[in-house]
mmCIF file of C-alpha atoms in Angstrom:
data_model
loop_
_atom_site.group_PDB
_atom_site.id
_atom_site.type_symbol
_atom_site.label_atom_id
_atom_site.label_comp_id
_atom_site.label_asym_id
_atom_site.label_seq_id
_atom_site.Cartn_x
_atom_site.Cartn_y
_atom_site.Cartn_z
ATOM 1 C CA MET A 1 0.004 0.004 -0.005
ATOM 2 C CA PRO A 2 1.504 3.373 -0.987
ATOM 3 C CA LEU A 3 1.763 6.300 1.355
ATOM 4 C CA PRO A 4 -1.026 8.878 1.027
ATOM 5 C CA LYS A 5 0.204 11.545 -1.379
ATOM 6 C CA THR A 6 -0.319 14.500 0.952
ATOM 7 C CA LEU A 7 1.580 12.768 3.764
ATOM 8 C CA LYS A 8 4.433 11.627 1.508
ATOM 9 C CA ASP A 9 4.816 15.014 -0.205
ATOM 10 C CA LEU A 10 4.956 17.001 3.032
ATOM 11 C CA LEU A 11 7.298 14.563 4.805
ATOM 12 C CA THR A 12 9.698 14.868 1.848
ATOM 13 C CA LEU A 13 10.022 18.671 2.018
ATOM 14 C CA PRO A 14 12.794 20.495 3.909
ATOM 15 C CA THR A 15 11.835 22.435 7.050
ATOM 16 C CA ALA A 16 13.355 23.874 10.203
ATOM 17 C CA PRO A 17 12.342 26.563 12.714
ATOM 18 C CA PHE A 18 12.222 29.945 11.016
ATOM 19 C CA ALA A 19 12.702 28.191 7.620
ATOM 20 C CA GLU A 20 9.287 26.666 6.901
ATOM 21 C CA SER A 21 8.728 28.172 3.442
ATOM 22 C CA ALA A 22 8.651 24.896 1.474
ATOM 23 C CA VAL A 23 6.008 23.347 3.721
ATOM 24 C CA MET A 24 3.990 26.536 4.025
ATOM 25 C CA GLY A 25 4.051 27.064 0.252
ATOM 26 C CA TYR A 26 2.775 23.537 -0.340
ATOM 27 C CA LEU A 27 -0.049 24.009 2.194
ATOM 28 C CA ALA A 28 -1.082 27.393 0.790
ATOM 29 C CA ARG A 29 -1.166 26.157 -2.792
ATOM 30 C CA ALA A 30 -3.155 23.071 -1.820
ATOM 31 C CA CYS A 31 -5.697 25.100 0.176
ATOM 32 C CA ALA A 32 -6.147 27.576 -2.711
ATOM 33 C CA ARG A 33 -7.363 24.748 -4.922
ATOM 34 C CA LEU A 34 -10.131 23.637 -2.538
ATOM 35 C CA PRO A 35 -13.757 24.775 -2.766
ATOM 36 C CA ASN A 36 -15.270 26.246 0.443
ATOM 37 C CA VAL A 37 -11.757 26.772 1.859
ATOM 38 C CA ASP A 38 -10.324 30.239 2.482
ATOM 39 C CA ALA A 39 -6.682 30.592 3.493
ATOM 40 C CA ALA A 40 -4.413 33.524 4.315
ATOM 41 C CA PHE A 41 -1.198 34.250 6.159
ATOM 42 C CA ASP A 42 -1.182 36.331 9.313
ATOM 43 C CA SER A 43 1.398 39.005 10.057
ATOM 44 C CA HIS A 44 3.812 36.393 11.535
ATOM 45 C CA GLY A 45 3.728 33.954 8.592
ATOM 46 C CA ASN A 46 1.286 31.488 10.137
ATOM 47 C CA LEU A 47 -1.298 30.123 7.691
ATOM 48 C CA LEU A 48 -4.975 30.139 8.713
ATOM 49 C CA ALA A 49 -7.357 28.048 6.606
ATOM 50 C CA GLY A 50 -11.088 27.739 7.141
ATOM 51 C CA TYR A 51 -13.588 25.264 5.716
ATOM 52 C CA ARG A 52 -17.206 26.362 5.842
ATOM 53 C CA HIS A 53 -20.175 24.848 4.039
ATOM 54 C CA ARG A 54 -23.729 25.327 5.289
ATOM 55 C CA PRO A 55 -22.975 24.883 9.017
ATOM 56 C CA ARG A 56 -25.842 24.938 11.527
ATOM 57 C CA ARG A 57 -26.545 28.449 12.815
ATOM 58 C CA GLY A 58 -25.096 29.008 16.280
ATOM 59 C CA ARG A 59 -22.780 26.026 16.071
ATOM 60 C CA VAL A 60 -19.312 26.669 17.606
ATOM 61 C CA ALA A 61 -16.534 25.357 15.357
ATOM 62 C CA LEU A 62 -13.058 24.242 16.448
ATOM 63 C CA ALA A 63 -9.607 25.534 15.493
ATOM 64 C CA LEU A 64 -7.099 22.705 14.942
ATOM 65 C CA VAL A 65 -3.447 23.784 15.212
ATOM 66 C CA ALA A 66 -0.273 22.064 13.971
ATOM 67 C CA HIS A 67 3.242 23.376 13.477
ATOM 68 C CA THR A 68 5.213 23.169 10.253
ATOM 69 C CA ASP A 69 8.781 23.086 11.582
ATOM 70 C CA HIS A 70 10.981 20.259 12.851
ATOM 71 C CA PRO A 71 14.234 20.490 14.823
ATOM 72 C CA GLY A 72 16.952 21.517 12.431
ATOM 73 C CA PHE A 73 19.918 23.725 11.471
ATOM 74 C CA VAL A 74 20.209 27.164 9.961
ATOM 75 C CA VAL A 75 23.579 28.157 8.427
ATOM 76 C CA ARG A 76 24.985 31.336 9.930
ATOM 77 C CA GLU A 77 28.329 31.694 8.121
ATOM 78 C CA ARG A 78 31.020 29.930 6.167
ATOM 79 C CA ILE A 79 34.181 29.448 8.200
ATOM 80 C CA ASP A 80 36.195 28.162 5.265
ATOM 81 C CA ARG A 81 35.609 26.509 1.885
ATOM 82 C CA ARG A 82 34.418 23.246 3.472
ATOM 83 C CA THR A 83 33.145 24.296 6.893
ATOM 84 C CA VAL A 84 30.068 26.204 7.990
ATOM 85 C CA ARG A 85 28.843 27.388 11.375
ATOM 86 C CA ALA A 86 25.196 26.593 12.000
ATOM 87 C CA GLU A 87 22.700 27.145 14.758
ATOM 88 C CA PHE A 88 20.497 24.259 15.787
ATOM 89 C CA HIS A 89 16.910 24.983 16.808
ATOM 90 C CA GLY A 90 15.065 22.267 18.710
ATOM 91 C CA GLY A 91 15.357 19.804 21.551
ATOM 92 C CA VAL A 92 18.006 17.209 20.624
ATOM 93 C CA ARG A 93 20.521 16.220 23.309
ATOM 94 C CA PRO A 94 24.168 17.128 22.632
ATOM 95 C CA GLU A 95 25.430 13.543 22.732
ATOM 96 C CA TYR A 96 23.605 12.815 19.443
ATOM 97 C CA PHE A 97 25.642 15.405 17.473
ATOM 98 C CA PRO A 98 29.239 14.135 17.161
ATOM 99 C CA ARG A 99 29.869 12.893 13.610
ATOM 100 C CA ALA A 100 26.139 12.844 12.794
ATOM 101 C CA ARG A 101 25.286 13.290 9.131
ATOM 102 C CA VAL A 102 23.410 16.380 7.976
ATOM 103 C CA ARG A 103 21.848 17.567 4.724
ATOM 104 C CA PHE A 104 21.380 21.225 3.727
ATOM 105 C CA TRP A 105 18.719 22.481 1.340
ATOM 106 C CA THR A 106 20.371 24.930 -1.010
ATOM 107 C CA GLY A 107 19.501 26.058 -4.531
ATOM 108 C CA GLY A 108 16.666 23.523 -4.813
ATOM 109 C CA GLY A 109 18.743 20.489 -3.892
ATOM 110 C CA TRP A 110 20.453 18.726 -0.985
ATOM 111 C CA VAL A 111 24.090 19.075 -0.016
ATOM 112 C CA ARG A 112 25.215 16.443 2.465
ATOM 113 C CA GLY A 113 27.669 17.068 5.301
ATOM 114 C CA GLN A 114 28.798 15.840 8.685
ATOM 115 C CA VAL A 115 29.051 17.428 12.136
ATOM 116 C CA ALA A 116 32.696 18.121 12.851
ATOM 117 C CA VAL A 117 32.475 19.955 16.176
ATOM 118 C CA LEU A 118 29.752 20.831 18.634
ATOM 119 C CA ALA A 119 31.405 24.043 19.746
ATOM 120 C CA ARG A 120 28.844 25.126 22.311
ATOM 121 C CA ALA A 121 25.680 23.877 24.008
ATOM 122 C CA ARG A 122 23.765 25.860 26.591
ATOM 123 C CA LYS A 123 21.069 25.231 29.122
ATOM 124 C CA VAL A 124 17.948 27.249 28.255
ATOM 125 C CA PRO A 125 14.652 27.648 30.117
ATOM 126 C CA ASP A 126 11.739 25.591 28.880
ATOM 127 C CA VAL A 127 8.040 25.948 29.579
ATOM 128 C CA ALA A 128 8.246 23.208 32.180
ATOM 129 C CA GLY A 129 11.880 23.356 33.315
ATOM 130 C CA SER A 130 15.055 23.622 31.242
ATOM 131 C CA ILE A 131 16.805 21.731 28.464
ATOM 132 C CA TRP A 132 20.300 21.548 26.973
ATOM 133 C CA ARG A 133 20.313 23.071 23.492
ATOM 134 C CA PRO A 134 23.210 22.798 21.043
ATOM 135 C CA ASP A 135 23.989 26.317 19.893
ATOM 136 C CA ASP A 136 27.128 26.499 17.759
ATOM 137 C CA VAL A 137 27.691 23.542 15.431
ATOM 138 C CA ARG A 138 30.560 23.259 12.896
ATOM 139 C CA ILE A 139 29.686 21.110 9.897
ATOM 140 C CA ARG A 140 31.907 19.864 7.069
ATOM 141 C CA VAL A 141 30.324 20.135 3.578
ATOM 142 C CA PRO A 142 31.735 19.020 0.207
ATOM 143 C CA GLU A 143 29.989 21.837 -1.678
ATOM 144 C CA PRO A 144 29.224 25.476 -0.790
ATOM 145 C CA VAL A 145 26.096 26.288 1.175
ATOM 146 C CA ALA A 146 24.906 29.791 1.962
ATOM 147 C CA ALA A 147 23.982 31.661 5.118
ATOM 148 C CA GLY A 148 20.323 31.095 5.800
ATOM 149 C CA ASP A 149 20.198 27.641 4.233
ATOM 150 C CA LEU A 150 18.308 25.148 6.393
ATOM 151 C CA GLY A 151 19.632 21.755 7.401
ATOM 152 C CA MET A 152 18.104 18.499 8.618
ATOM 153 C CA TRP A 153 19.509 15.202 9.698
ATOM 154 C CA ASP A 154 20.634 13.189 6.650
ATOM 155 C CA LEU A 155 17.879 10.551 6.714
ATOM 156 C CA PRO A 156 15.927 8.947 3.870
ATOM 157 C CA ASP A 157 12.751 10.191 2.286
ATOM 158 C CA PRO A 158 9.548 8.787 3.874
ATOM 159 C CA VAL A 159 8.849 5.069 3.560
ATOM 160 C CA LEU A 160 6.107 2.745 4.729
ATOM 161 C CA ARG A 161 7.348 -0.431 6.399
ATOM 162 C CA ASP A 162 5.246 -2.886 8.436
ATOM 163 C CA GLY A 163 2.487 -0.354 8.851
ATOM 164 C CA ARG A 164 4.798 2.368 10.095
ATOM 165 C CA VAL A 165 5.766 5.601 8.369
ATOM 166 C CA TYR A 166 9.487 6.395 8.779
ATOM 167 C CA ALA A 167 10.619 9.915 7.932
ATOM 168 C CA ARG A 168 13.154 12.670 8.620
ATOM 169 C CA GLY A 169 10.567 14.576 10.627
ATOM 170 C CA CYS A 170 7.084 13.358 11.500
ATOM 171 C CA ASP A 171 6.910 15.975 14.293
ATOM 172 C CA ASP A 172 4.781 17.813 13.414
ATOM 173 C CA ILE A 173 4.623 17.566 9.653
ATOM 174 C CA ALA A 174 2.476 14.440 9.957
ATOM 175 C CA GLY A 175 0.030 16.488 11.987
ATOM 176 C CA ALA A 176 -0.043 19.252 9.393
ATOM 177 C CA ALA A 177 -0.512 16.678 6.623
ATOM 178 C CA ALA A 178 -3.462 15.149 8.503
ATOM 179 C CA LEU A 179 -5.133 18.561 8.725
ATOM 180 C CA LEU A 180 -4.646 19.226 5.009
ATOM 181 C CA GLN A 181 -5.972 15.786 4.227
ATOM 182 C CA MET A 182 -9.052 16.598 6.301
ATOM 183 C CA LEU A 183 -9.609 19.803 4.345
ATOM 184 C CA GLN A 184 -9.209 17.955 1.081
ATOM 185 C CA ASN A 185 -11.664 15.240 2.075
ATOM 186 C CA LEU A 186 -14.253 17.754 3.302
ATOM 187 C CA ALA A 187 -13.975 19.852 0.141
ATOM 188 C CA ARG A 188 -14.165 16.841 -2.163
ATOM 189 C CA ARG A 189 -17.454 15.606 -0.721
ATOM 190 C CA ARG A 190 -18.793 19.101 0.010
ATOM 191 C CA ALA A 191 -19.472 18.057 3.585
ATOM 192 C CA VAL A 192 -21.762 20.147 5.729
ATOM 193 C CA GLY A 193 -19.629 21.608 8.491
ATOM 194 C CA GLU A 194 -17.129 24.205 9.644
ATOM 195 C CA VAL A 195 -13.585 23.962 10.936
ATOM 196 C CA TYR A 196 -10.509 26.212 11.097
ATOM 197 C CA VAL A 197 -6.900 25.094 10.740
ATOM 198 C CA LEU A 198 -3.868 27.091 11.871
ATOM 199 C CA PHE A 199 -0.470 26.029 10.555
ATOM 200 C CA THR A 200 2.147 27.644 12.802
ATOM 201 C CA ARG A 201 5.858 28.403 12.571
ATOM 202 C CA ALA A 202 8.821 28.011 14.956
ATOM 203 C CA GLU A 203 7.131 25.758 17.531
ATOM 204 C CA GLU A 204 10.359 23.924 18.299
ATOM 205 C CA VAL A 205 11.921 26.994 19.955
ATOM 206 C CA GLY A 206 9.015 27.618 22.294
ATOM 207 C CA PHE A 207 5.766 28.117 20.339
ATOM 208 C CA VAL A 208 6.950 31.364 18.777
ATOM 209 C CA GLY A 209 4.546 31.163 15.822
ATOM 210 C CA ALA A 210 1.618 30.363 18.102
ATOM 211 C CA LEU A 211 2.547 33.268 20.372
ATOM 212 C CA GLY A 212 2.579 35.522 17.319
ATOM 213 C CA ALA A 213 -0.848 34.272 16.390
ATOM 214 C CA VAL A 214 -2.120 35.067 19.898
ATOM 215 C CA ARG A 215 -0.763 38.590 19.680
ATOM 216 C CA ALA A 216 -2.178 39.116 16.218
ATOM 217 C CA GLY A 217 -5.589 37.814 17.136
ATOM 218 C CA THR A 218 -5.333 35.286 14.301
ATOM 219 C CA LEU A 219 -7.803 33.023 16.112
ATOM 220 C CA PRO A 220 -10.864 34.627 17.752
ATOM 221 C CA LYS A 221 -11.109 33.885 21.476
ATOM 222 C CA HIS A 222 -14.462 32.159 21.069
ATOM 223 C CA LEU A 223 -12.910 29.327 19.019
ATOM 224 C CA PRO A 224 -11.761 26.362 21.125
ATOM 225 C CA VAL A 225 -8.226 25.384 20.111
ATOM 226 C CA VAL A 226 -7.067 21.773 19.641
ATOM 227 C CA SER A 227 -3.305 21.222 19.443
ATOM 228 C CA ILE A 228 -2.436 18.490 16.940
ATOM 229 C CA GLU A 229 0.874 16.780 17.620
ATOM 230 C CA THR A 230 3.065 13.731 17.422
ATOM 231 C CA SER A 231 4.158 12.948 20.945
ATOM 232 C CA SER A 232 6.865 10.655 22.261
ATOM 233 C CA VAL A 233 5.755 7.098 23.027
ATOM 234 C CA LEU A 234 5.339 6.569 26.770
ATOM 235 C CA PRO A 235 4.605 3.461 28.884
ATOM 236 C CA GLY A 236 0.991 2.456 28.431
ATOM 237 C CA VAL A 237 0.778 4.018 24.954
ATOM 238 C CA THR A 238 0.304 1.611 22.066
ATOM 239 C CA PRO A 239 1.343 2.718 18.568
ATOM 240 C CA GLY A 240 -1.248 1.347 16.167
ATOM 241 C CA ALA A 241 -4.081 1.345 18.724
ATOM 242 C CA GLY A 242 -5.389 4.664 17.432
ATOM 243 C CA PRO A 243 -4.767 8.402 17.764
ATOM 244 C CA ILE A 244 -4.665 9.769 21.273
ATOM 245 C CA LEU A 245 -7.038 12.101 23.077
ATOM 246 C CA ARG A 246 -4.430 14.083 24.969
ATOM 247 C CA VAL A 247 -5.806 15.168 28.326
ATOM 248 C CA GLY A 248 -2.692 17.179 29.157
ATOM 249 C CA ASP A 249 1.035 17.642 28.589
ATOM 250 C CA ARG A 250 4.076 18.350 30.723
ATOM 251 C CA ALA A 251 2.971 21.911 31.376
ATOM 252 C CA ALA A 252 -0.806 21.717 31.866
ATOM 253 C CA VAL A 253 -3.987 19.670 32.106
ATOM 254 C CA PHE A 254 -6.279 20.646 29.285
ATOM 255 C CA HIS A 255 -9.796 22.096 29.382
ATOM 256 C CA PRO A 256 -12.212 19.445 30.662
ATOM 257 C CA GLY A 257 -15.154 20.670 28.577
ATOM 258 C CA LEU A 258 -13.219 20.522 25.327
ATOM 259 C CA THR A 259 -11.706 17.157 26.273
ATOM 260 C CA ALA A 260 -15.215 15.815 26.883
ATOM 261 C CA HIS A 261 -16.337 17.148 23.482
ATOM 262 C CA LEU A 262 -13.415 15.496 21.656
ATOM 263 C CA ASP A 263 -14.124 12.279 23.540
ATOM 264 C CA ARG A 264 -17.838 12.292 22.718
ATOM 265 C CA VAL A 265 -17.214 12.788 19.005
ATOM 266 C CA ALA A 266 -14.634 9.949 19.008
ATOM 267 C CA ARG A 267 -16.971 7.579 20.833
ATOM 268 C CA GLU A 268 -19.791 8.282 18.442
ATOM 269 C CA LEU A 269 -17.417 7.802 15.484
ATOM 270 C CA ALA A 270 -16.349 4.422 16.921
ATOM 271 C CA GLN A 271 -20.021 3.359 17.121
ATOM 272 C CA ARG A 272 -20.543 4.239 13.443
ATOM 273 C CA GLN A 273 -17.254 2.847 12.160
ATOM 274 C CA LYS A 274 -16.187 -0.367 13.859
ATOM 275 C CA LYS A 275 -12.569 -0.096 12.683
ATOM 276 C CA PHE A 276 -12.093 3.291 14.328
ATOM 277 C CA ALA A 277 -10.193 3.228 17.628
ATOM 278 C CA TYR A 278 -8.563 5.840 19.814
ATOM 279 C CA GLN A 279 -6.700 6.146 23.107
ATOM 280 C CA ARG A 280 -6.939 8.563 26.001
ATOM 281 C CA LYS A 281 -3.658 9.477 27.695
ATOM 282 C CA LEU A 282 -1.863 12.282 29.557
ATOM 283 C CA MET A 283 1.192 12.385 27.220
ATOM 284 C CA ASP A 284 3.391 14.462 29.529
ATOM 285 C CA GLY A 285 6.668 13.703 27.745
ATOM 286 C CA GLY A 286 6.681 17.236 26.288
ATOM 287 C CA THR A 287 4.684 20.426 25.931
ATOM 288 C CA CYS A 288 2.439 21.220 22.974
ATOM 289 C CA GLU A 289 0.781 24.316 21.517
ATOM 290 C CA ALA A 290 -2.279 23.926 23.770
ATOM 291 C CA ALA A 291 -0.132 25.412 26.559
ATOM 292 C CA PRO A 292 0.399 28.875 25.060
ATOM 293 C CA PHE A 293 -3.245 29.168 24.075
ATOM 294 C CA LEU A 294 -4.299 28.152 27.582
ATOM 295 C CA ALA A 295 -1.868 30.727 29.025
ATOM 296 C CA TYR A 296 -3.605 33.490 27.038
ATOM 297 C CA GLY A 297 -7.186 32.579 27.944
ATOM 298 C CA TYR A 298 -8.265 30.236 25.180
ATOM 299 C CA VAL A 299 -10.163 26.991 25.720
ATOM 300 C CA ALA A 300 -7.600 24.415 24.561
ATOM 301 C CA GLY A 301 -7.123 20.647 24.289
ATOM 302 C CA GLY A 302 -5.105 18.150 22.324
ATOM 303 C CA ILE A 303 -5.026 15.173 19.964
ATOM 304 C CA CYS A 304 -1.786 13.429 19.052
ATOM 305 C CA LEU A 305 -0.128 10.408 17.496
ATOM 306 C CA ALA A 306 2.340 8.162 19.277
ATOM 307 C CA LEU A 307 5.810 9.029 17.947
ATOM 308 C CA GLY A 308 8.841 6.749 17.865
ATOM 309 C CA ASN A 309 12.423 8.154 17.954
ATOM 310 C CA TYR A 310 11.204 11.514 19.229
ATOM 311 C CA HIS A 311 13.200 14.366 17.664
ATOM 312 C CA ASN A 312 15.223 11.718 15.750
ATOM 313 C CA MET A 313 16.824 10.380 18.978
ATOM 314 C CA ASP A 314 17.040 6.612 18.582
ATOM 315 C CA THR A 315 17.604 5.806 22.252
ATOM 316 C CA ARG A 316 18.049 2.087 21.586
ATOM 317 C CA ARG A 317 20.934 2.589 19.109
ATOM 318 C CA ARG A 318 22.077 5.836 20.752
ATOM 319 C CA LYS A 319 22.254 7.645 17.413
ATOM 320 C CA ILE A 320 20.177 9.827 15.090
ATOM 321 C CA GLY A 321 17.402 7.910 13.368
ATOM 322 C CA PRO A 322 14.133 8.457 11.488
ATOM 323 C CA GLU A 323 11.003 9.286 13.434
ATOM 324 C CA TYR A 324 8.060 6.963 12.933
ATOM 325 C CA ILE A 325 4.289 6.818 13.393
ATOM 326 C CA SER A 326 1.578 4.250 12.651
ATOM 327 C CA LEU A 327 -0.122 4.898 9.307
ATOM 328 C CA ALA A 328 -3.364 3.416 10.675
ATOM 329 C CA ASP A 329 -3.238 5.911 13.560
ATOM 330 C CA TRP A 330 -2.720 8.764 11.083
ATOM 331 C CA GLN A 331 -5.665 7.670 8.943
ATOM 332 C CA ARG A 332 -7.927 7.332 11.969
ATOM 333 C CA MET A 333 -6.858 10.792 13.147
ATOM 334 C CA VAL A 334 -8.011 12.237 9.789
ATOM 335 C CA GLN A 335 -11.369 10.477 10.295
ATOM 336 C CA TRP A 336 -11.639 12.022 13.754
ATOM 337 C CA PHE A 337 -10.912 15.501 12.372
ATOM 338 C CA GLU A 338 -13.611 15.121 9.766
ATOM 339 C CA ALA A 339 -16.081 13.986 12.423
ATOM 340 C CA LEU A 340 -15.253 17.052 14.513
ATOM 341 C CA ALA A 341 -15.721 19.367 11.564
ATOM 342 C CA CYS A 342 -19.110 17.841 10.690
ATOM 343 C CA ASP A 343 -20.454 17.217 14.223
ATOM 344 C CA GLU A 344 -23.938 18.764 14.152
ATOM 345 C CA ARG A 345 -23.864 19.917 17.763
ATOM 346 C CA GLY A 346 -20.510 21.603 17.586
ATOM 347 C CA TYR A 347 -18.688 22.505 20.766
ATOM 348 C CA GLU A 348 -21.047 22.932 23.700
ATOM 349 C CA GLU A 349 -19.079 23.161 26.906
ATOM 350 C CA ALA A 350 -22.001 23.062 29.274
ATOM 351 C CA ALA A 351 -23.545 20.077 27.483
ATOM 352 C CA ASP A 352 -20.310 18.115 27.262
ATOM 353 C CA VAL A 353 -19.110 18.811 30.795
ATOM 354 C CA GLY A 354 -22.677 18.258 31.979
ATOM 355 C CA LEU A 355 -22.809 14.710 30.614
ATOM 356 C CA LEU A 356 -21.567 13.572 34.021
ATOM 357 C CA ARG A 357 -24.170 15.468 36.073
ATOM 358 C CA PRO A 358 -27.285 13.470 35.081
ATOM 359 C CA ARG A 359 -25.430 10.273 35.943
ATOM 360 C CA MET A 360 -24.385 11.699 39.268
ATOM 361 C CA GLU A 361 -27.972 12.823 40.011
ATOM 362 C CA GLU A 362 -29.248 9.356 39.149
ATOM 363 C CA ARG A 363 -26.738 7.795 41.481
ATOM 364 C CA TRP A 364 -27.601 10.197 44.280
ATOM 365 C CA THR A 365 -31.323 9.538 43.937
ATOM 366 C CA LYS A 366 -30.707 5.809 44.146
ATOM 367 C CA TYR A 367 -28.507 5.865 47.255
ATOM 368 C CA ALA A 368 -29.294 9.074 49.179
ATOM 369 C CA GLU A 369 -31.797 7.388 51.493
ATOM 370 C CA LEU A 370 -29.451 4.502 52.202
ATOM 371 C CA LEU A 371 -26.632 6.902 52.918
ATOM 372 C CA ALA A 372 -28.817 8.665 55.511
ATOM 373 C CA ARG A 373 -29.901 5.408 57.169
ATOM 374 C CA THR A 374 -26.376 4.096 57.559
ATOM 375 C CA GLN A 375 -24.628 7.040 59.111
ATOM 376 C CA PRO A 376 -21.981 6.020 61.607
ATOM 377 C CA ALA A 377 -23.244 6.033 65.202
ATOM 378 C CA ILE A 378 -20.724 8.718 66.177
ATOM 379 C CA LEU A 379 -22.618 11.168 63.953
ATOM 380 C CA GLY A 380 -26.017 10.366 65.460
#
């Protein structure tokens, strides 16, 4: 079975924080071809796309957010004919750098190189603590590359093997691809519904694109925000068992009303389509874009895929390796997105949070009298 075209195309493109043009260009061109989809860039280079076709009046739609960068290099200067100094943006531990192979995108093609020296790494504050971040990397290259060229780890183009998609950077290009696939599917069948998609920049250095979107008011405050991610596999998480309803991350527990809404739509989808499955987990191995939106007063939640070799760190082999996700999980996540876009009720916090209350009232009615009759004697 071949990889879905949208997923394969996007996973093949070069990207890095502050150098997302290839991915953003692909997304913008694809959205421009779709009926009932409007798309535009905000003042910070984030791309907002909206699908709207005869939605029910008063229905509250969702905004689904994914980032378009992956940890990578940006060339700062040439030191000599065969050596460049590059900055690395993203969370990869320093021990993975020595002699690792790199590829730079320059002039429309790849130039391969190898890390010669990790000259400096520094400890920088993170949303939920601090991390070591390589800062000054010297890389040997056989051909000239220019300042501003982006670099990624020298790993193969995406392949499908044993149901898994292996790629240079699934995080979070696979999430962005799933959102584009949703828009394409909705437009093709002219589905009744409404949904908004925000493709952000520079997430890997601390949600900078999302913070720009907050400041620009790119997403109205009344839209609940769902962060779409690939998140490192944790104990109890089963790749292939379905996409994950993420109830929180390392920085925050997400909005209970929105979480209940996402859960309800997934359960109803599972009843209609017997092959659909999903998981519900905390996923606190990292922090996602729900956190900055929560910090600035938005209702926010999360959906993610289980990710192997997070940020290309193959911990078993102790070297750089391709990230991987389950293709079945990705396909089910697209189904979930479509169901959210077309859900007739839309987001109703009171109704979704309130699903528990009738059950609680029923339980109280059943046992209140027994509770009163069996009070401990010391209370009599």
